[in-house]
Tab-separated table of C-alpha atoms and ligand atoms in Angstrom:
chain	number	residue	atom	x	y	z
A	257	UNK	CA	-89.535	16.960	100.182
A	258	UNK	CA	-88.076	19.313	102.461
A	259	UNK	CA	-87.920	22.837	102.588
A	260	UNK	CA	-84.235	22.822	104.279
A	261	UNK	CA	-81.581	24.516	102.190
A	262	UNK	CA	-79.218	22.396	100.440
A	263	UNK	CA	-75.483	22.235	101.466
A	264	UNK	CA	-73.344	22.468	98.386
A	265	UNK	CA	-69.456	20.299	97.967
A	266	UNK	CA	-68.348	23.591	98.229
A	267	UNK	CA	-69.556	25.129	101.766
A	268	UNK	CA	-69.183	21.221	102.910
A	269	UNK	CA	-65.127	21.785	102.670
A	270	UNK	CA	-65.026	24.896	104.301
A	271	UNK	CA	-67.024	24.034	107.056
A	272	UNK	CA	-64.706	23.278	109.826
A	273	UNK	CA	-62.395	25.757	108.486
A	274	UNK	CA	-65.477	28.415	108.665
A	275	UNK	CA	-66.337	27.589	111.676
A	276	UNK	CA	-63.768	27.175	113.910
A	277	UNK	CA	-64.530	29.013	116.614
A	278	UNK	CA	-67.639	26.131	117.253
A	279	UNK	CA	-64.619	23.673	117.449
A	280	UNK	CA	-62.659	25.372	120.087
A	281	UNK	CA	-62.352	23.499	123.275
A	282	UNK	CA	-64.134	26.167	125.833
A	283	UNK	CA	-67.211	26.123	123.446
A	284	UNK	CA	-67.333	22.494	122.365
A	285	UNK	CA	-66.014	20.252	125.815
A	286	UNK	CA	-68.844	21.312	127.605
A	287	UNK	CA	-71.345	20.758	125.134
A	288	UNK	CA	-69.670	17.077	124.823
A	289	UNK	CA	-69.266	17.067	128.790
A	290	UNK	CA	-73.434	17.529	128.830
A	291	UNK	CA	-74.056	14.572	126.300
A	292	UNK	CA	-71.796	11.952	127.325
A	293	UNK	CA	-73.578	12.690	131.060
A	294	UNK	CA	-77.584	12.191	129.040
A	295	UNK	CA	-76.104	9.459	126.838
A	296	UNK	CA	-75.881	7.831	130.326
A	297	UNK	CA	-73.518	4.990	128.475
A	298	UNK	CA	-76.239	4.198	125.960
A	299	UNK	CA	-76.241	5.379	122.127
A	300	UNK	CA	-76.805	8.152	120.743
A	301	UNK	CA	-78.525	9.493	117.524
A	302	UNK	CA	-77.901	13.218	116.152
A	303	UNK	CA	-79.621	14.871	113.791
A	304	UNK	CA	-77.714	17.126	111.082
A	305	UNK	CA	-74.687	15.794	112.105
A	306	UNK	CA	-72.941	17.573	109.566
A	307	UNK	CA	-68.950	17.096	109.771
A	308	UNK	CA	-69.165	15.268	113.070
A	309	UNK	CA	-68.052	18.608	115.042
A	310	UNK	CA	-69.565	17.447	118.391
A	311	UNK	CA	-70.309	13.315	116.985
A	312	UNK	CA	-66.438	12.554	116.726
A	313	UNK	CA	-65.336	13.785	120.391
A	314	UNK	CA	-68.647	11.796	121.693
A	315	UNK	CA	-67.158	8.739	120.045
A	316	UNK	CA	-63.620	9.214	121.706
A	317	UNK	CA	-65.307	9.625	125.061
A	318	UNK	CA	-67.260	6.068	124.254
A	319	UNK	CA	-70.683	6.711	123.372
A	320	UNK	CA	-71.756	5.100	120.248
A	321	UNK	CA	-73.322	7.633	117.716
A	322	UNK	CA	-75.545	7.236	114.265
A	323	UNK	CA	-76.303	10.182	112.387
A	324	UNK	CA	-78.832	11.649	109.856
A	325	UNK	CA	-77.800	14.359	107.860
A	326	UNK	CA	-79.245	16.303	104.924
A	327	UNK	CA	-76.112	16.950	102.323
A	328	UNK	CA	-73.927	14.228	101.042
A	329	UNK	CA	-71.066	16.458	101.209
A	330	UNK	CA	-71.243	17.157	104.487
A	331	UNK	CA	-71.524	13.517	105.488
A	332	UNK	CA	-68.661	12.778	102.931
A	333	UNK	CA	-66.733	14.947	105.195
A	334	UNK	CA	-67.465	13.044	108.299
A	335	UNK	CA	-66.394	9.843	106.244
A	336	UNK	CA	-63.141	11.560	105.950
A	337	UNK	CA	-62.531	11.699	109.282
A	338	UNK	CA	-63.938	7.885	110.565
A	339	UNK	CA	-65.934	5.126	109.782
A	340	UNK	CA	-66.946	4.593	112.873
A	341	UNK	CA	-70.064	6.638	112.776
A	342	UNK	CA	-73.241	5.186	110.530
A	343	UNK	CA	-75.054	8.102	109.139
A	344	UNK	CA	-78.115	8.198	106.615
A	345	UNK	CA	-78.076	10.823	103.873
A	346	UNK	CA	-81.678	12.316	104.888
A	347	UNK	CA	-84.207	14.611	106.334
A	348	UNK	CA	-84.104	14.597	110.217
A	349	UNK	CA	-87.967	15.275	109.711
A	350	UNK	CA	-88.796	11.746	108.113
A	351	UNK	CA	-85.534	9.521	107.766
A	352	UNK	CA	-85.042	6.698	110.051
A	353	UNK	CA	-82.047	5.346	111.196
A	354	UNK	CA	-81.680	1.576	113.031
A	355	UNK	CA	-81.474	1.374	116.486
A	356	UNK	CA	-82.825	2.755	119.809
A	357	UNK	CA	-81.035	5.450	121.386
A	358	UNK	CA	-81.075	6.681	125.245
A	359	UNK	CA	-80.156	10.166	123.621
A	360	UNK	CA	-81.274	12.069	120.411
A	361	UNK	CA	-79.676	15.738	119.952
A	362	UNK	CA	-80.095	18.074	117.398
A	363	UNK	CA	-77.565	21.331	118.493
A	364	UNK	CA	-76.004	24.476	117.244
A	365	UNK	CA	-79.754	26.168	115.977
A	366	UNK	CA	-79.924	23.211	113.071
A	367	UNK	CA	-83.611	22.729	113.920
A	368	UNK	CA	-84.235	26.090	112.403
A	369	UNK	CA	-82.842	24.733	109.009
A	370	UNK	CA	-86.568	23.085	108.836
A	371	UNK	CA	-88.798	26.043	107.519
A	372	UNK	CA	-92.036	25.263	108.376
A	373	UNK	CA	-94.153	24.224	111.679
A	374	UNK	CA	-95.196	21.071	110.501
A	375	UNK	CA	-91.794	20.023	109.874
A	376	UNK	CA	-90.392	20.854	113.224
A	377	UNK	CA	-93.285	18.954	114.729
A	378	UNK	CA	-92.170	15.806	112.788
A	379	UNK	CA	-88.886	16.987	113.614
A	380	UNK	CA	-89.292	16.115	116.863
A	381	UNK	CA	-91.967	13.109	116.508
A	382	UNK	CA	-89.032	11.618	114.224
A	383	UNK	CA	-87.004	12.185	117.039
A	384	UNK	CA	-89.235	10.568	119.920
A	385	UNK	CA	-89.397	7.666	117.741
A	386	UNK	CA	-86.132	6.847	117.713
A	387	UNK	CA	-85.654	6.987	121.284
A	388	UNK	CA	-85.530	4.080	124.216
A	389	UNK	CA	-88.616	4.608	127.045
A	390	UNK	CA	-87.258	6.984	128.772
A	391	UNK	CA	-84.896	8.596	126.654
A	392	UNK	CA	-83.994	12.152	126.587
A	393	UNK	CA	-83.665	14.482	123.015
A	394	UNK	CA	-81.688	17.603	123.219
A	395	UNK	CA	-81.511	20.673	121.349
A	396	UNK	CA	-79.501	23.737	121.431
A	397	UNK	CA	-81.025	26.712	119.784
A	398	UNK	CA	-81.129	30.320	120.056
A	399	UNK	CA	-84.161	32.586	121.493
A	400	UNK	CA	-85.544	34.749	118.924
A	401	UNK	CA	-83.528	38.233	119.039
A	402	UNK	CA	-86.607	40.051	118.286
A	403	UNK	CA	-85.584	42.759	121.158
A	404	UNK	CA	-82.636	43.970	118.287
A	405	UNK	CA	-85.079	44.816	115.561
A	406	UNK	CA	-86.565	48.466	116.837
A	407	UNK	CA	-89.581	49.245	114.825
A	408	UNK	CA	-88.799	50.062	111.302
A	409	UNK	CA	-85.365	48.743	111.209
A	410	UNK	CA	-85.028	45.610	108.686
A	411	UNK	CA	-81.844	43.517	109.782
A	412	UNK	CA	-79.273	43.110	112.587
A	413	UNK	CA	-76.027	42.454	112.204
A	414	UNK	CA	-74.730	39.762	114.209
A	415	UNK	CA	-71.269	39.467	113.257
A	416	UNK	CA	-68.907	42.697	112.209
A	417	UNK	CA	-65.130	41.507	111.550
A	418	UNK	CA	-62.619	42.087	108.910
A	419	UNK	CA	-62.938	39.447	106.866
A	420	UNK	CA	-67.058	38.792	107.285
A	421	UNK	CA	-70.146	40.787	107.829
A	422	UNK	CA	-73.404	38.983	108.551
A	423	UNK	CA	-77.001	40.067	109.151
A	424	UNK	CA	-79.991	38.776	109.999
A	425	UNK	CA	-83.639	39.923	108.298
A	426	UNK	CA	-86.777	38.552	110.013
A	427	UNK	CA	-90.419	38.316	108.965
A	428	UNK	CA	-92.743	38.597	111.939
A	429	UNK	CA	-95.631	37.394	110.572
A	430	UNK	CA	-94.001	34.240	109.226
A	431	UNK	CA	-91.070	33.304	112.003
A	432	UNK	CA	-89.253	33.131	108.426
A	433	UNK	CA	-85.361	34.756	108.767
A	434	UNK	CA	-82.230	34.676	106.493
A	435	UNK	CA	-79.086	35.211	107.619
A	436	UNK	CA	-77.541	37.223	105.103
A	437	UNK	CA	-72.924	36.558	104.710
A	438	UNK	CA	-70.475	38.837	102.907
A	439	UNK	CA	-67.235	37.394	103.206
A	440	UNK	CA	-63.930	39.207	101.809
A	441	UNK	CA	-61.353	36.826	100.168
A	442	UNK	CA	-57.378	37.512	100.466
A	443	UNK	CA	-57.475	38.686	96.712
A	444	UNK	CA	-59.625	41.258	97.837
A	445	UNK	CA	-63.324	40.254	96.437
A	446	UNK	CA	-66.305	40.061	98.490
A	447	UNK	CA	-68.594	37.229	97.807
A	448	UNK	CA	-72.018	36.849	99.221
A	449	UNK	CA	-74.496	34.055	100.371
A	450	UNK	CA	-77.736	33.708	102.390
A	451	UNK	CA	-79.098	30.525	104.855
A	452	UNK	CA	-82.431	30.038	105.326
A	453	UNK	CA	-84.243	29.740	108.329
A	454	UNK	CA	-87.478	29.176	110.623
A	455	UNK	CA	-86.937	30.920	113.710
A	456	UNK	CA	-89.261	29.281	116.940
A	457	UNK	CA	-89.660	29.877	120.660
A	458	UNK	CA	-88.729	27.895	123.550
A	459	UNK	CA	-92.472	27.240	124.620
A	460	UNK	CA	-93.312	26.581	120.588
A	461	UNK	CA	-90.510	23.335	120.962
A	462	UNK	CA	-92.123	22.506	124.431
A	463	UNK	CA	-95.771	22.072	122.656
A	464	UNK	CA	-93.605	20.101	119.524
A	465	UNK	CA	-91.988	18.050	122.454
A	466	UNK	CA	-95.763	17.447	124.153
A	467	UNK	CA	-97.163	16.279	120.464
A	468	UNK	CA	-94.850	14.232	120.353
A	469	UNK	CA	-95.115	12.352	123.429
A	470	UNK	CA	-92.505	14.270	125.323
A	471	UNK	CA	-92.034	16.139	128.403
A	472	UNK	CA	-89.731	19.150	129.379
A	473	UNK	CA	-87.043	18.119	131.924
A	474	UNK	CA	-84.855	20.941	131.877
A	475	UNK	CA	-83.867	24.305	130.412
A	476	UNK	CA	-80.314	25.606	130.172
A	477	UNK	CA	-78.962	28.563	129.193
A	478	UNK	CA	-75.776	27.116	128.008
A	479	UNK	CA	-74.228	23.745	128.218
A	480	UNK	CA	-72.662	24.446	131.320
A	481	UNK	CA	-76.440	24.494	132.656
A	482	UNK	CA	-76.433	27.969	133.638
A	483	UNK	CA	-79.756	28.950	134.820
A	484	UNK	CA	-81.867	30.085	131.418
A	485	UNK	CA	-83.321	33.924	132.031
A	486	UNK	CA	-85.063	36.221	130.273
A	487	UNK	CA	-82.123	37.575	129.298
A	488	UNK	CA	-80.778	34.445	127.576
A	489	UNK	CA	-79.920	34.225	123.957
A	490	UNK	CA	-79.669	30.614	123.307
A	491	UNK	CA	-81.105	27.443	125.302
A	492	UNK	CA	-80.084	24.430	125.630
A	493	UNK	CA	-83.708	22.170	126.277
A	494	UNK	CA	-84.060	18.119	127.672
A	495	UNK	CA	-87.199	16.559	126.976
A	496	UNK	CA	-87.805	13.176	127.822
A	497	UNK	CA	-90.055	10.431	126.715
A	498	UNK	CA	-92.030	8.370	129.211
A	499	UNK	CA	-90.156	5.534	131.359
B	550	LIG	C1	-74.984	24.406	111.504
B	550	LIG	S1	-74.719	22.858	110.734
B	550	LIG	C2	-74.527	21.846	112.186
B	550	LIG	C3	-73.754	20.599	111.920
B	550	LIG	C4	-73.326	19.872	113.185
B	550	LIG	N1	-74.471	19.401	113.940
B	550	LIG	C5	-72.463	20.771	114.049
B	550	LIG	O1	-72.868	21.071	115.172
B	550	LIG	O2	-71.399	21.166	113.597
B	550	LIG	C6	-76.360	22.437	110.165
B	550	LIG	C7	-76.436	21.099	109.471
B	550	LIG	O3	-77.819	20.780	109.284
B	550	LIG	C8	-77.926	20.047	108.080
B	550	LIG	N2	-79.353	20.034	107.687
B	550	LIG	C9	-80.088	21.076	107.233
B	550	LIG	N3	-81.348	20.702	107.016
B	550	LIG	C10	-81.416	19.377	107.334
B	550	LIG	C11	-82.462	18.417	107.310
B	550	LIG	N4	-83.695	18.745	106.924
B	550	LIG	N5	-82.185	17.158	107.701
B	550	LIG	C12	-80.935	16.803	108.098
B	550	LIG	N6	-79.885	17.671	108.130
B	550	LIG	C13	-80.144	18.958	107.761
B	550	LIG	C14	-76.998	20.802	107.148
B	550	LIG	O4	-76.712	20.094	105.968
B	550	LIG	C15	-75.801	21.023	108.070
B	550	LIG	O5	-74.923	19.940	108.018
């Protein structure tokens, strides 16, 4: 049983729509760019691979790709697309897909869809299993914001536009956050909805990564590999399993 939120038909057909800025070419060629380089001209395995955002331009550029993925309608929407891409309906915690892969990635914060510890850990042991000697699994995620929340003040915004306003409330004690949407429709009515989150540090995946039989090759700030600072929002991590 996981403790992931459930993607409904609903938020399954707007996705690409909804997020369309994750599709354009300056924010999603480099991130292909960087896996098609790890992939190294083996196959690859990703983990929520929802709509097949970044799994459809990896399979134009030649890399074979499976794919587990939580909602049926989200996966339904990948079928749409091509049937070139096998993907289990699944948890990435525990499902298993057939194969060994020189790459497993798991991008765009989707690790923090698994609310507890234990699950990331097995998260990323369910990762390392699927993966060739020497194999590499990559994950994009953002650092913590933590530095936004002054003392006493209960959520962030993180996105202020016309037609959506999201914040972000975090429990300290917990790493437990919910991003919190209102989004205004053309006919003029606002309509709200929440995600669910577990929110984890880069050396907190480096332990997961070491319990699971992995080592830390490299830390990006980006998928250009920019170097990652203290300053940096988001990382993008390699870890690598044992030749
Ligand atoms: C932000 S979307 C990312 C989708 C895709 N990787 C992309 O970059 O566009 C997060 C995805 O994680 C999936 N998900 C959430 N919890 C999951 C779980 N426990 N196992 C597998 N997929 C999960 C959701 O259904 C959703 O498709």
């Amino acid at each position: 049983m996981t403790s992931s939120d459930l993607w409904d038909a609903e938020t399954a057909e707007r996705y690409d729509e909804a997020s369309a800025f994750m599709f354009a070419p300056d924010v999603l060629e480099p991130a292909v760019d960087f896996l098609v380089d790890l992939a190294g001209g083996g196959p690859a395995l990703e983990l929520a691979i929802g709509t097949g955002r970044v799994a459809v331009p990896l399979v134009e550029r030649g890399v074979a790709v499976s794919g587990i993925e939580l909602s049926a309608p989200m996966a339904d929407q990948l079928l749409r697309k091509t049937r070139d891409i096998p993907v289990v309906v699944g948890d990435m915690a525990t499902s298993t897909v057939p194969g060994e892969f020189s790459l497993v990635y798991l991008v765009w914060n989707s690790l923090g869809n698994l609310r507890t510890q234990a699950e990331q850990v097995a998260c990323f042991r369910n990762a390392a299993r699927h993966l060739a000697p020497g194999g590499r699994f990559v994950v994009e995620l953002w650092v913590p914001g933590i530095r936004r929340f002054p003392p006493g003040q209960v959520a962030v915004p993180f996105h202020v536009g016309e037609h959506h306003a999201g914040f972000d409330t975090l429990d300290m004690t917990t790493q437990q956050g919910t991003s919190h949407h209102y989004r205004r429709h053309s006919d003029g009515t606002v309509t709200y909805g929440a995600s669910n989150f577990r929110y984890v540090w880069p050396a907190e995946c480096d332990l997961m990564a070491q319990l699971a039989g992995m080592n830390l090759e490299g830390r990006f700030a980006d998928w250009s590999r920019a170097p990652f600072t203290q300053d940096s929002e988001s990382h993008v991590s390699v870890w690598r399993t044992p030749a």
